[in-house]
Amino acid sequence: MSRLQQTEGLSDEQRELVLLVRQFVEEQIMPVATQLEHRDEYPQAIVDGMKEMGIFGLMIPEEYGGLGESLLTYALCVEEIARGWMSVSGIINTHFIVAYMILQHGTEEQKRRYLPRMATGEVRGAFSMSEPGCGSDVSAIKTKAVRGAEGEWTINGQKMWLTNGGSANLVAVLVKSDTGQPPHESVYRNMTTFLIDKEAGFGETAQGVTVPGKIDKMGYKGVDTTELVLDGHRTTSAQILGGEPGRGFYQMMDGVEVGRVNVAARGCGVARRAFELGIAYAQQRETFGKKIVDHQAVLFRLADMAVKVEAAHEMMVKAARKKDAGQRNDLEAGMAKYLASEYCSQVVEDSFRIHGGYGYSKEYEIERLYREAPMLLIGEGTADIQRMIIGRRLVEDYALKG
């Protein structure tokens, strides 16, 4: 029985969709992934194919032109895409975080304006919290929006680590704003999310909005990761997500829970591919007169890898189901992201070890996975941040009474 068949609660249409994505991955992504990755080339043909399939509207409701699918279905599709090339799954991750935030927190006018065009891929989303000097400490951001007359705002600052920063034409940006709340009450109440329209590309893409260029990375190639410089960018209160300032941090954290399920799904996909490569190579390579899969050390390594792949997948499914049920899932999303990223790193390294010297060669796919896996350890919150979230929630759930 396949993993898809084991996943309970999926309709026939959902299973068919995941299988369609799997076929697309094997036919359109896997044959070109390593070549494009080595050239750090944006996968435009793959993106165009995903547009035709409706992938950019996967979780956008039908009333706004999307497919109206669940987070679980989306996560299963992401797992398949990451199995082919993790960078492609990154292209849709930030897009769906922004779409989800608009759907959950946006005004009706914002939903009508953006969601139908996001469903077709005409509008592509990126979101931005981090800055050069703050990392995981969101409260330390310095980008600031100053209110002017008649609902106008001016934004100044520098943001960092925008996935899709160049290719996106809509960016959800978290900034400090004067909401009248005393800072000592809650630093997070003085944060606001603005929706910034811009042109795709690099350089000055809108008045006061500049995307300097791609950040050169060890892995996670193809997808553009950028800075964002806001220098006197003028906007209005109509571009505040939800229409009211001061809610930005909580809106972003809600979106990040979706992003963490995505990162968990990516970890599952990359780990599964690493396991597939490792077990295939172990059955082909011979040492000391026999296949290396017949050596107990290799066999035990493969067993450990398979257990980690399955455990991460089940945790990811649990986190997605809880979010779909409308329940708080920060604990499960944190656990899923933490477990899947850590296990992914371990499974990739084990597969790398099975490949021996050949794993160090760019001719072998495992070399690419070995450079991609570390990004999952830090994306959407580092492992230590996840452990802090998990620990605090556990103390909250198991608080002593009396």
mmCIF file of C-alpha atoms in Angstrom:
data_model
loop_
_atom_site.group_PDB
_atom_site.id
_atom_site.type_symbol
_atom_site.label_atom_id
_atom_site.label_comp_id
_atom_site.label_asym_id
_atom_site.label_seq_id
_atom_site.Cartn_x
_atom_site.Cartn_y
_atom_site.Cartn_z
ATOM 1 C CA MET A 1 0.000 0.000 0.000
ATOM 2 C CA SER A 2 1.417 3.424 -0.957
ATOM 3 C CA ARG A 3 1.790 6.285 1.499
ATOM 4 C CA LEU A 4 -0.993 8.165 -0.316
ATOM 5 C CA GLN A 5 -3.360 5.235 0.200
ATOM 6 C CA GLN A 6 -2.437 5.180 3.899
ATOM 7 C CA THR A 7 -3.382 8.843 4.356
ATOM 8 C CA GLU A 8 -6.945 8.697 5.618
ATOM 9 C CA GLY A 9 -9.642 11.244 4.900
ATOM 10 C CA LEU A 10 -8.598 12.175 1.378
ATOM 11 C CA SER A 11 -11.250 12.277 -1.325
ATOM 12 C CA ASP A 12 -10.713 10.624 -4.693
ATOM 13 C CA GLU A 13 -10.211 14.092 -6.196
ATOM 14 C CA GLN A 14 -7.519 14.926 -3.653
ATOM 15 C CA ARG A 15 -5.677 11.684 -4.299
ATOM 16 C CA GLU A 16 -5.856 12.286 -8.039
ATOM 17 C CA LEU A 17 -4.463 15.790 -7.562
ATOM 18 C CA VAL A 18 -1.483 14.552 -5.550
ATOM 19 C CA LEU A 19 -0.831 11.831 -8.117
ATOM 20 C CA LEU A 20 -1.008 14.430 -10.894
ATOM 21 C CA VAL A 21 1.587 16.527 -9.086
ATOM 22 C CA ARG A 22 3.769 13.430 -8.621
ATOM 23 C CA GLN A 23 3.603 12.734 -12.351
ATOM 24 C CA PHE A 24 4.459 16.361 -13.123
ATOM 25 C CA VAL A 25 7.448 16.178 -10.770
ATOM 26 C CA GLU A 26 8.809 13.004 -12.326
ATOM 27 C CA GLU A 27 8.302 14.182 -15.901
ATOM 28 C CA GLN A 28 8.983 17.926 -15.707
ATOM 29 C CA ILE A 29 11.122 18.594 -12.624
ATOM 30 C CA MET A 30 13.415 15.657 -11.896
ATOM 31 C CA PRO A 31 15.022 15.491 -15.375
ATOM 32 C CA VAL A 32 16.147 19.139 -15.235
ATOM 33 C CA ALA A 33 16.459 19.953 -11.512
ATOM 34 C CA THR A 34 20.180 19.318 -11.045
ATOM 35 C CA GLN A 35 21.128 21.107 -14.265
ATOM 36 C CA LEU A 36 19.052 24.183 -13.406
ATOM 37 C CA GLU A 37 20.279 24.145 -9.814
ATOM 38 C CA HIS A 38 23.928 24.101 -10.837
ATOM 39 C CA ARG A 39 23.278 27.104 -13.084
ATOM 40 C CA ASP A 40 21.206 28.856 -10.389
ATOM 41 C CA GLU A 41 18.579 29.334 -13.085
ATOM 42 C CA TYR A 42 15.001 30.287 -12.309
ATOM 43 C CA PRO A 43 12.724 27.385 -13.397
ATOM 44 C CA GLN A 44 10.339 29.439 -15.536
ATOM 45 C CA ALA A 45 9.056 26.478 -17.571
ATOM 46 C CA ILE A 46 8.265 24.576 -14.370
ATOM 47 C CA VAL A 47 6.489 27.609 -12.893
ATOM 48 C CA ASP A 48 4.438 27.984 -16.080
ATOM 49 C CA GLY A 49 3.455 24.327 -15.806
ATOM 50 C CA MET A 50 2.326 24.786 -12.212
ATOM 51 C CA LYS A 51 0.233 27.774 -13.278
ATOM 52 C CA GLU A 52 -1.530 25.632 -15.878
ATOM 53 C CA MET A 53 -2.241 22.972 -13.247
ATOM 54 C CA GLY A 54 -3.745 25.549 -10.891
ATOM 55 C CA ILE A 55 -1.114 24.967 -8.195
ATOM 56 C CA PHE A 56 -0.890 28.681 -7.337
ATOM 57 C CA GLY A 57 -4.556 28.591 -6.400
ATOM 58 C CA LEU A 58 -4.429 25.305 -4.526
ATOM 59 C CA MET A 59 -5.608 26.642 -1.139
ATOM 60 C CA ILE A 60 -7.487 29.691 -2.406
ATOM 61 C CA PRO A 61 -11.275 29.171 -2.151
ATOM 62 C CA GLU A 62 -13.295 28.504 -5.282
ATOM 63 C CA GLU A 63 -15.213 31.769 -4.857
ATOM 64 C CA TYR A 64 -11.930 33.569 -5.546
ATOM 65 C CA GLY A 65 -10.959 31.344 -8.461
ATOM 66 C CA GLY A 66 -8.856 28.757 -6.643
ATOM 67 C CA LEU A 67 -9.170 25.024 -6.039
ATOM 68 C CA GLY A 68 -10.226 25.407 -2.398
ATOM 69 C CA GLU A 69 -8.075 22.538 -1.160
ATOM 70 C CA SER A 70 -7.011 21.790 2.416
ATOM 71 C CA LEU A 71 -3.634 22.463 3.987
ATOM 72 C CA LEU A 72 -3.108 18.697 4.114
ATOM 73 C CA THR A 73 -3.597 18.346 0.361
ATOM 74 C CA TYR A 74 -1.256 21.280 -0.182
ATOM 75 C CA ALA A 75 1.365 19.732 2.132
ATOM 76 C CA LEU A 76 1.190 16.390 0.321
ATOM 77 C CA CYS A 77 1.694 18.211 -2.987
ATOM 78 C CA VAL A 78 4.627 20.150 -1.529
ATOM 79 C CA GLU A 79 6.190 16.894 -0.345
ATOM 80 C CA GLU A 80 6.049 15.588 -3.910
ATOM 81 C CA ILE A 81 7.471 18.807 -5.369
ATOM 82 C CA ALA A 82 10.327 18.951 -2.844
ATOM 83 C CA ARG A 83 11.156 15.346 -3.673
ATOM 84 C CA GLY A 84 11.886 16.585 -7.178
ATOM 85 C CA TRP A 85 13.575 19.891 -6.326
ATOM 86 C CA MET A 86 13.206 21.743 -3.049
ATOM 87 C CA SER A 87 13.612 25.177 -4.639
ATOM 88 C CA VAL A 88 10.361 24.786 -6.564
ATOM 89 C CA SER A 89 8.449 24.169 -3.333
ATOM 90 C CA GLY A 90 9.937 27.406 -1.997
ATOM 91 C CA ILE A 91 8.461 29.316 -4.911
ATOM 92 C CA ILE A 92 4.935 28.429 -3.822
ATOM 93 C CA ASN A 93 5.510 28.566 -0.050
ATOM 94 C CA THR A 94 5.673 32.322 0.427
ATOM 95 C CA HIS A 95 2.941 32.766 -2.183
ATOM 96 C CA PHE A 96 0.559 30.688 -0.094
ATOM 97 C CA ILE A 97 1.547 32.307 3.184
ATOM 98 C CA VAL A 98 0.525 35.677 1.736
ATOM 99 C CA ALA A 99 -2.660 34.273 0.168
ATOM 100 C CA TYR A 100 -3.580 32.620 3.481
ATOM 101 C CA MET A 101 -2.964 35.849 5.406
ATOM 102 C CA ILE A 102 -5.150 37.839 3.014
ATOM 103 C CA LEU A 103 -7.893 35.207 3.212
ATOM 104 C CA GLN A 104 -7.858 35.048 7.013
ATOM 105 C CA HIS A 105 -7.138 38.664 7.896
ATOM 106 C CA GLY A 106 -7.696 40.837 4.830
ATOM 107 C CA THR A 107 -10.590 43.138 4.115
ATOM 108 C CA GLU A 108 -13.151 41.994 1.588
ATOM 109 C CA GLU A 109 -11.768 44.530 -0.882
ATOM 110 C CA GLN A 110 -8.259 43.088 -0.421
ATOM 111 C CA LYS A 111 -9.547 39.562 -0.946
ATOM 112 C CA ARG A 112 -11.382 40.543 -4.143
ATOM 113 C CA ARG A 113 -8.434 42.519 -5.423
ATOM 114 C CA TYR A 114 -5.670 39.989 -4.870
ATOM 115 C CA LEU A 115 -6.915 36.416 -4.412
ATOM 116 C CA PRO A 116 -8.358 35.773 -7.919
ATOM 117 C CA ARG A 117 -5.113 36.929 -9.521
ATOM 118 C CA MET A 118 -3.036 34.995 -6.995
ATOM 119 C CA ALA A 119 -5.017 31.864 -7.882
ATOM 120 C CA THR A 120 -3.878 32.100 -11.510
ATOM 121 C CA GLY A 121 -0.316 33.057 -10.632
ATOM 122 C CA GLU A 122 -0.690 36.489 -12.204
ATOM 123 C CA VAL A 123 0.037 37.964 -8.774
ATOM 124 C CA ARG A 124 2.832 36.196 -6.938
ATOM 125 C CA GLY A 125 3.377 36.692 -3.241
ATOM 126 C CA ALA A 126 6.388 37.122 -0.975
ATOM 127 C CA PHE A 127 6.426 37.999 2.721
ATOM 128 C CA SER A 128 9.006 39.774 4.808
ATOM 129 C CA MET A 129 9.698 39.833 8.536
ATOM 130 C CA SER A 130 13.451 39.434 8.932
ATOM 131 C CA GLU A 131 16.019 42.214 8.755
ATOM 132 C CA PRO A 132 19.843 42.257 8.588
ATOM 133 C CA GLY A 133 20.194 42.938 12.305
ATOM 134 C CA CYS A 134 17.411 40.970 13.973
ATOM 135 C CA GLY A 135 17.245 37.369 12.679
ATOM 136 C CA SER A 136 14.767 35.418 14.805
ATOM 137 C CA ASP A 137 14.104 38.380 17.136
ATOM 138 C CA VAL A 138 11.091 39.809 15.323
ATOM 139 C CA SER A 139 10.551 42.414 18.033
ATOM 140 C CA ALA A 140 13.865 44.039 17.029
ATOM 141 C CA ILE A 141 12.819 45.044 13.514
ATOM 142 C CA LYS A 142 13.572 48.668 12.662
ATOM 143 C CA THR A 143 11.687 49.207 9.405
ATOM 144 C CA LYS A 144 9.129 51.859 10.279
ATOM 145 C CA ALA A 145 5.896 53.212 8.866
ATOM 146 C CA VAL A 146 5.056 56.787 9.823
ATOM 147 C CA ARG A 147 1.476 57.984 9.547
ATOM 148 C CA GLY A 148 0.811 61.182 7.631
ATOM 149 C CA ALA A 149 -2.326 63.098 6.777
ATOM 150 C CA GLU A 150 -5.511 61.521 5.415
ATOM 151 C CA GLY A 151 -4.515 57.898 5.875
ATOM 152 C CA GLU A 152 -1.125 58.118 4.166
ATOM 153 C CA TRP A 153 1.970 56.293 5.425
ATOM 154 C CA THR A 154 5.676 56.518 4.599
ATOM 155 C CA ILE A 155 7.830 53.401 5.059
ATOM 156 C CA ASN A 156 11.616 53.321 5.487
ATOM 157 C CA GLY A 157 13.891 50.384 6.247
ATOM 158 C CA GLN A 158 15.731 47.333 4.981
ATOM 159 C CA LYS A 159 14.360 43.786 4.970
ATOM 160 C CA MET A 160 16.288 40.544 4.466
ATOM 161 C CA TRP A 161 15.817 36.968 3.241
ATOM 162 C CA LEU A 162 12.799 37.407 0.964
ATOM 163 C CA THR A 163 12.105 34.205 -0.936
ATOM 164 C CA ASN A 164 10.634 35.254 -4.298
ATOM 165 C CA GLY A 165 11.742 38.812 -3.582
ATOM 166 C CA GLY A 166 12.517 39.416 -7.238
ATOM 167 C CA SER A 167 9.839 37.360 -8.966
ATOM 168 C CA ALA A 168 6.987 38.442 -6.668
ATOM 169 C CA ASN A 169 4.821 41.468 -7.420
ATOM 170 C CA LEU A 170 3.096 41.553 -4.020
ATOM 171 C CA VAL A 171 5.003 41.621 -0.727
ATOM 172 C CA ALA A 172 3.485 41.413 2.764
ATOM 173 C CA VAL A 173 5.893 43.447 4.926
ATOM 174 C CA LEU A 174 5.966 43.628 8.721
ATOM 175 C CA VAL A 175 6.964 47.061 10.062
ATOM 176 C CA LYS A 176 6.962 49.061 13.264
ATOM 177 C CA SER A 177 4.114 51.570 13.379
ATOM 178 C CA ASP A 178 2.743 54.121 15.808
ATOM 179 C CA THR A 179 -0.573 52.656 16.928
ATOM 180 C CA GLY A 180 -0.865 54.604 20.164
ATOM 181 C CA GLN A 181 -0.142 51.521 22.275
ATOM 182 C CA PRO A 182 2.381 52.086 25.109
ATOM 183 C CA PRO A 183 5.526 50.150 24.105
ATOM 184 C CA HIS A 184 5.861 48.560 27.551
ATOM 185 C CA GLU A 185 2.426 46.915 27.217
ATOM 186 C CA SER A 186 3.324 44.858 24.190
ATOM 187 C CA VAL A 187 5.985 45.565 21.637
ATOM 188 C CA TYR A 188 4.028 43.390 19.219
ATOM 189 C CA ARG A 189 0.997 45.710 19.279
ATOM 190 C CA ASN A 190 3.068 48.345 17.507
ATOM 191 C CA MET A 191 3.598 46.188 14.413
ATOM 192 C CA THR A 192 1.607 46.367 11.206
ATOM 193 C CA THR A 193 1.568 44.328 7.993
ATOM 194 C CA PHE A 194 1.456 46.329 4.770
ATOM 195 C CA LEU A 195 0.675 44.866 1.345
ATOM 196 C CA ILE A 196 3.147 46.401 -1.096
ATOM 197 C CA ASP A 197 2.572 46.201 -4.837
ATOM 198 C CA LYS A 198 5.645 46.234 -7.058
ATOM 199 C CA GLU A 199 6.867 45.056 -10.431
ATOM 200 C CA ALA A 200 8.671 41.724 -10.702
ATOM 201 C CA GLY A 201 12.410 42.073 -11.195
ATOM 202 C CA PHE A 202 15.402 43.780 -9.621
ATOM 203 C CA GLY A 203 16.381 47.378 -9.062
ATOM 204 C CA GLU A 204 13.731 49.966 -8.196
ATOM 205 C CA THR A 205 10.532 48.000 -8.781
ATOM 206 C CA ALA A 206 8.143 50.671 -7.430
ATOM 207 C CA GLN A 207 8.461 54.161 -6.029
ATOM 208 C CA GLY A 208 10.701 53.843 -2.995
ATOM 209 C CA VAL A 209 10.927 50.040 -3.336
ATOM 210 C CA THR A 210 14.246 48.486 -4.414
ATOM 211 C CA VAL A 211 15.237 44.821 -4.745
ATOM 212 C CA PRO A 212 19.062 44.982 -4.980
ATOM 213 C CA GLY A 213 19.643 41.502 -6.447
ATOM 214 C CA LYS A 214 19.853 37.814 -5.609
ATOM 215 C CA ILE A 215 21.730 36.635 -2.529
ATOM 216 C CA ASP A 216 24.301 33.993 -3.513
ATOM 217 C CA LYS A 217 23.578 30.899 -1.430
ATOM 218 C CA MET A 218 25.239 27.543 -0.756
ATOM 219 C CA GLY A 219 22.102 25.718 -1.866
ATOM 220 C CA TYR A 220 18.432 26.444 -2.475
ATOM 221 C CA LYS A 221 19.416 27.718 -5.908
ATOM 222 C CA GLY A 222 17.081 28.769 -8.715
ATOM 223 C CA VAL A 223 14.570 30.482 -6.454
ATOM 224 C CA ASP A 224 15.483 34.112 -5.842
ATOM 225 C CA THR A 225 16.321 35.132 -2.287
ATOM 226 C CA THR A 226 16.746 38.869 -1.881
ATOM 227 C CA GLU A 227 16.874 41.968 0.264
ATOM 228 C CA LEU A 228 14.196 44.654 0.101
ATOM 229 C CA VAL A 229 15.002 48.324 0.595
ATOM 230 C CA LEU A 230 12.165 50.730 1.394
ATOM 231 C CA ASP A 231 13.214 54.350 1.015
ATOM 232 C CA GLY A 232 10.366 56.792 1.428
ATOM 233 C CA HIS A 233 7.792 54.374 0.045
ATOM 234 C CA ARG A 234 4.384 56.066 0.274
ATOM 235 C CA THR A 235 1.225 54.031 0.729
ATOM 236 C CA THR A 236 -2.221 54.297 2.305
ATOM 237 C CA SER A 237 -4.239 52.682 5.078
ATOM 238 C CA ALA A 238 -6.053 50.683 2.377
ATOM 239 C CA GLN A 239 -2.843 48.621 2.020
ATOM 240 C CA ILE A 240 -2.751 47.646 5.692
ATOM 241 C CA LEU A 241 -3.677 43.976 5.946
ATOM 242 C CA GLY A 242 -7.143 43.951 7.507
ATOM 243 C CA GLY A 243 -7.359 47.737 7.378
ATOM 244 C CA GLU A 244 -6.239 48.377 10.968
ATOM 245 C CA PRO A 245 -2.675 48.943 12.217
ATOM 246 C CA GLY A 246 -1.224 47.068 15.179
ATOM 247 C CA ARG A 247 -2.209 43.518 14.234
ATOM 248 C CA GLY A 248 0.716 42.681 11.993
ATOM 249 C CA PHE A 249 2.699 40.427 14.294
ATOM 250 C CA TYR A 250 -0.245 38.138 15.020
ATOM 251 C CA GLN A 251 -1.181 38.018 11.335
ATOM 252 C CA MET A 252 2.375 37.056 10.429
ATOM 253 C CA MET A 253 2.574 34.365 13.099
ATOM 254 C CA ASP A 254 -0.657 32.840 11.806
ATOM 255 C CA GLY A 255 0.839 32.735 8.326
ATOM 256 C CA VAL A 256 4.110 31.291 9.595
ATOM 257 C CA GLU A 257 2.231 28.272 10.996
ATOM 258 C CA VAL A 258 1.236 27.474 7.405
ATOM 259 C CA GLY A 259 4.838 28.081 6.365
ATOM 260 C CA ARG A 260 6.143 25.704 9.021
ATOM 261 C CA VAL A 261 3.896 22.927 7.762
ATOM 262 C CA ASN A 262 5.284 23.686 4.298
ATOM 263 C CA VAL A 263 8.884 23.445 5.545
ATOM 264 C CA ALA A 264 8.029 20.171 7.270
ATOM 265 C CA ALA A 265 6.580 18.864 4.006
ATOM 266 C CA ARG A 266 9.708 19.969 2.174
ATOM 267 C CA GLY A 267 11.841 18.127 4.704
ATOM 268 C CA CYS A 268 9.737 14.998 4.164
ATOM 269 C CA GLY A 269 10.132 15.242 0.394
ATOM 270 C CA VAL A 270 13.882 15.795 0.425
ATOM 271 C CA ALA A 271 14.401 13.028 2.990
ATOM 272 C CA ARG A 272 12.312 10.606 0.953
ATOM 273 C CA ARG A 273 14.339 11.359 -2.164
ATOM 274 C CA ALA A 274 17.603 10.910 -0.241
ATOM 275 C CA PHE A 275 16.376 7.551 1.031
ATOM 276 C CA GLU A 276 15.383 6.478 -2.489
ATOM 277 C CA LEU A 277 18.817 7.413 -3.817
ATOM 278 C CA GLY A 278 20.574 5.669 -0.940
ATOM 279 C CA ILE A 279 18.711 2.380 -1.137
ATOM 280 C CA ALA A 280 19.061 2.268 -4.928
ATOM 281 C CA TYR A 281 22.801 2.913 -4.788
ATOM 282 C CA ALA A 282 23.261 0.333 -2.018
ATOM 283 C CA GLN A 283 21.764 -2.344 -4.276
ATOM 284 C CA GLN A 284 24.103 -1.456 -7.159
ATOM 285 C CA ARG A 285 27.464 -0.792 -5.506
ATOM 286 C CA GLU A 286 29.704 -3.757 -4.634
ATOM 287 C CA THR A 287 32.504 -3.925 -2.057
ATOM 288 C CA PHE A 288 34.383 -6.914 -0.674
ATOM 289 C CA GLY A 289 32.639 -9.187 -3.162
ATOM 290 C CA LYS A 290 29.026 -8.326 -2.365
ATOM 291 C CA LYS A 291 26.446 -5.562 -2.678
ATOM 292 C CA ILE A 292 26.895 -2.977 0.029
ATOM 293 C CA VAL A 293 23.226 -3.434 0.981
ATOM 294 C CA ASP A 294 24.286 -6.872 2.245
ATOM 295 C CA HIS A 295 26.645 -5.301 4.766
ATOM 296 C CA GLN A 296 24.888 -5.039 8.114
ATOM 297 C CA ALA A 297 26.130 -1.505 8.774
ATOM 298 C CA VAL A 298 24.534 -0.236 5.554
ATOM 299 C CA LEU A 299 21.343 -2.206 6.128
ATOM 300 C CA PHE A 300 20.971 -0.728 9.627
ATOM 301 C CA ARG A 301 21.599 2.753 8.244
ATOM 302 C CA LEU A 302 18.831 2.281 5.667
ATOM 303 C CA ALA A 303 16.456 1.048 8.375
ATOM 304 C CA ASP A 304 17.125 4.139 10.482
ATOM 305 C CA MET A 305 16.590 6.379 7.458
ATOM 306 C CA ALA A 306 13.232 4.805 6.605
ATOM 307 C CA VAL A 307 11.958 5.161 10.179
ATOM 308 C CA LYS A 308 12.851 8.867 10.186
ATOM 309 C CA VAL A 309 11.182 9.465 6.817
ATOM 310 C CA GLU A 310 7.934 7.887 7.997
ATOM 311 C CA ALA A 311 7.941 9.553 11.432
ATOM 312 C CA ALA A 312 8.457 13.005 9.933
ATOM 313 C CA HIS A 313 5.670 12.430 7.414
ATOM 314 C CA GLU A 314 3.173 11.421 10.100
ATOM 315 C CA MET A 315 4.016 14.452 12.246
ATOM 316 C CA MET A 316 3.582 16.743 9.246
ATOM 317 C CA VAL A 317 0.184 15.218 8.448
ATOM 318 C CA LYS A 318 -0.942 15.691 12.055
ATOM 319 C CA ALA A 319 0.025 19.386 12.036
ATOM 320 C CA ALA A 320 -1.779 20.004 8.747
ATOM 321 C CA ARG A 321 -4.941 18.230 9.906
ATOM 322 C CA LYS A 322 -5.111 20.305 13.080
ATOM 323 C CA LYS A 323 -4.818 23.568 11.159
ATOM 324 C CA ASP A 324 -7.495 22.377 8.719
ATOM 325 C CA ALA A 325 -9.782 21.683 11.677
ATOM 326 C CA GLY A 326 -9.480 25.319 12.743
ATOM 327 C CA GLN A 327 -7.614 24.415 15.912
ATOM 328 C CA ARG A 328 -4.522 26.006 17.375
ATOM 329 C CA ASN A 329 -1.561 24.122 15.930
ATOM 330 C CA ASP A 330 1.551 26.088 16.891
ATOM 331 C CA LEU A 331 2.741 23.129 18.976
ATOM 332 C CA GLU A 332 2.181 20.575 16.212
ATOM 333 C CA ALA A 333 3.553 22.862 13.482
ATOM 334 C CA GLY A 334 6.657 23.524 15.572
ATOM 335 C CA MET A 335 7.122 19.819 16.257
ATOM 336 C CA ALA A 336 6.608 18.924 12.597
ATOM 337 C CA LYS A 337 9.022 21.574 11.335
ATOM 338 C CA TYR A 338 11.635 20.670 13.961
ATOM 339 C CA LEU A 339 11.385 16.903 13.477
ATOM 340 C CA ALA A 340 11.216 16.941 9.676
ATOM 341 C CA SER A 341 14.119 19.355 9.216
ATOM 342 C CA GLU A 342 16.378 17.548 11.692
ATOM 343 C CA TYR A 343 15.521 14.120 10.292
ATOM 344 C CA CYS A 344 15.913 15.378 6.742
ATOM 345 C CA SER A 345 19.443 16.566 7.511
ATOM 346 C CA GLN A 346 20.289 13.207 9.081
ATOM 347 C CA VAL A 347 18.770 11.111 6.284
ATOM 348 C CA VAL A 348 20.539 13.145 3.604
ATOM 349 C CA GLU A 349 23.859 12.737 5.392
ATOM 350 C CA ASP A 350 23.304 8.988 5.773
ATOM 351 C CA SER A 351 22.545 8.710 2.056
ATOM 352 C CA PHE A 352 25.648 10.785 1.360
ATOM 353 C CA ARG A 353 27.705 8.331 3.434
ATOM 354 C CA ILE A 354 26.219 5.368 1.579
ATOM 355 C CA HIS A 355 27.320 6.947 -1.703
ATOM 356 C CA GLY A 356 30.870 7.237 -0.409
ATOM 357 C CA GLY A 357 33.227 9.299 -2.567
ATOM 358 C CA TYR A 358 30.696 9.492 -5.389
ATOM 359 C CA GLY A 359 28.365 11.452 -3.135
ATOM 360 C CA TYR A 360 30.879 14.296 -3.254
ATOM 361 C CA SER A 361 30.633 14.477 -7.035
ATOM 362 C CA LYS A 362 28.303 16.960 -8.705
ATOM 363 C CA GLU A 363 27.304 14.184 -11.095
ATOM 364 C CA TYR A 364 25.274 12.563 -8.314
ATOM 365 C CA GLU A 365 21.972 14.002 -7.143
ATOM 366 C CA ILE A 366 22.775 13.477 -3.474
ATOM 367 C CA GLU A 367 25.387 16.252 -3.706
ATOM 368 C CA ARG A 368 22.609 18.762 -4.423
ATOM 369 C CA LEU A 369 20.433 17.456 -1.594
ATOM 370 C CA TYR A 370 23.404 17.699 0.773
ATOM 371 C CA ARG A 371 23.583 21.455 0.106
ATOM 372 C CA GLU A 372 19.814 21.974 0.205
ATOM 373 C CA ALA A 373 18.960 20.251 3.501
ATOM 374 C CA PRO A 374 20.661 22.803 5.821
ATOM 375 C CA MET A 375 18.273 25.558 4.704
ATOM 376 C CA LEU A 376 15.396 23.667 6.297
ATOM 377 C CA LEU A 377 17.153 23.868 9.660
ATOM 378 C CA ILE A 378 16.766 27.659 9.682
ATOM 379 C CA GLY A 379 13.830 28.452 7.358
ATOM 380 C CA GLU A 380 10.594 29.616 9.109
ATOM 381 C CA GLY A 381 12.396 29.655 12.444
ATOM 382 C CA THR A 382 15.524 27.853 13.592
ATOM 383 C CA ALA A 383 15.526 24.559 15.447
ATOM 384 C CA ASP A 384 16.117 26.396 18.727
ATOM 385 C CA ILE A 385 13.136 28.672 18.090
ATOM 386 C CA GLN A 386 10.956 25.603 17.487
ATOM 387 C CA ARG A 387 12.188 24.020 20.692
ATOM 388 C CA MET A 388 11.345 27.205 22.582
ATOM 389 C CA ILE A 389 7.824 27.225 21.097
ATOM 390 C CA ILE A 390 7.364 23.535 21.854
ATOM 391 C CA GLY A 391 8.699 23.849 25.398
ATOM 392 C CA ARG A 392 6.517 26.822 26.281
ATOM 393 C CA ARG A 393 3.403 25.135 24.932
ATOM 394 C CA LEU A 394 4.168 21.943 26.843
ATOM 395 C CA VAL A 395 4.555 23.900 30.093
ATOM 396 C CA GLU A 396 1.268 25.629 29.295
ATOM 397 C CA ASP A 397 -0.519 22.328 28.601
ATOM 398 C CA TYR A 398 0.974 20.539 31.606
ATOM 399 C CA ALA A 399 0.786 23.438 34.077
ATOM 400 C CA LEU A 400 0.559 22.295 37.694
ATOM 401 C CA LYS A 401 -2.807 22.916 39.281
ATOM 402 C CA GLY A 402 -3.294 24.414 42.702
#
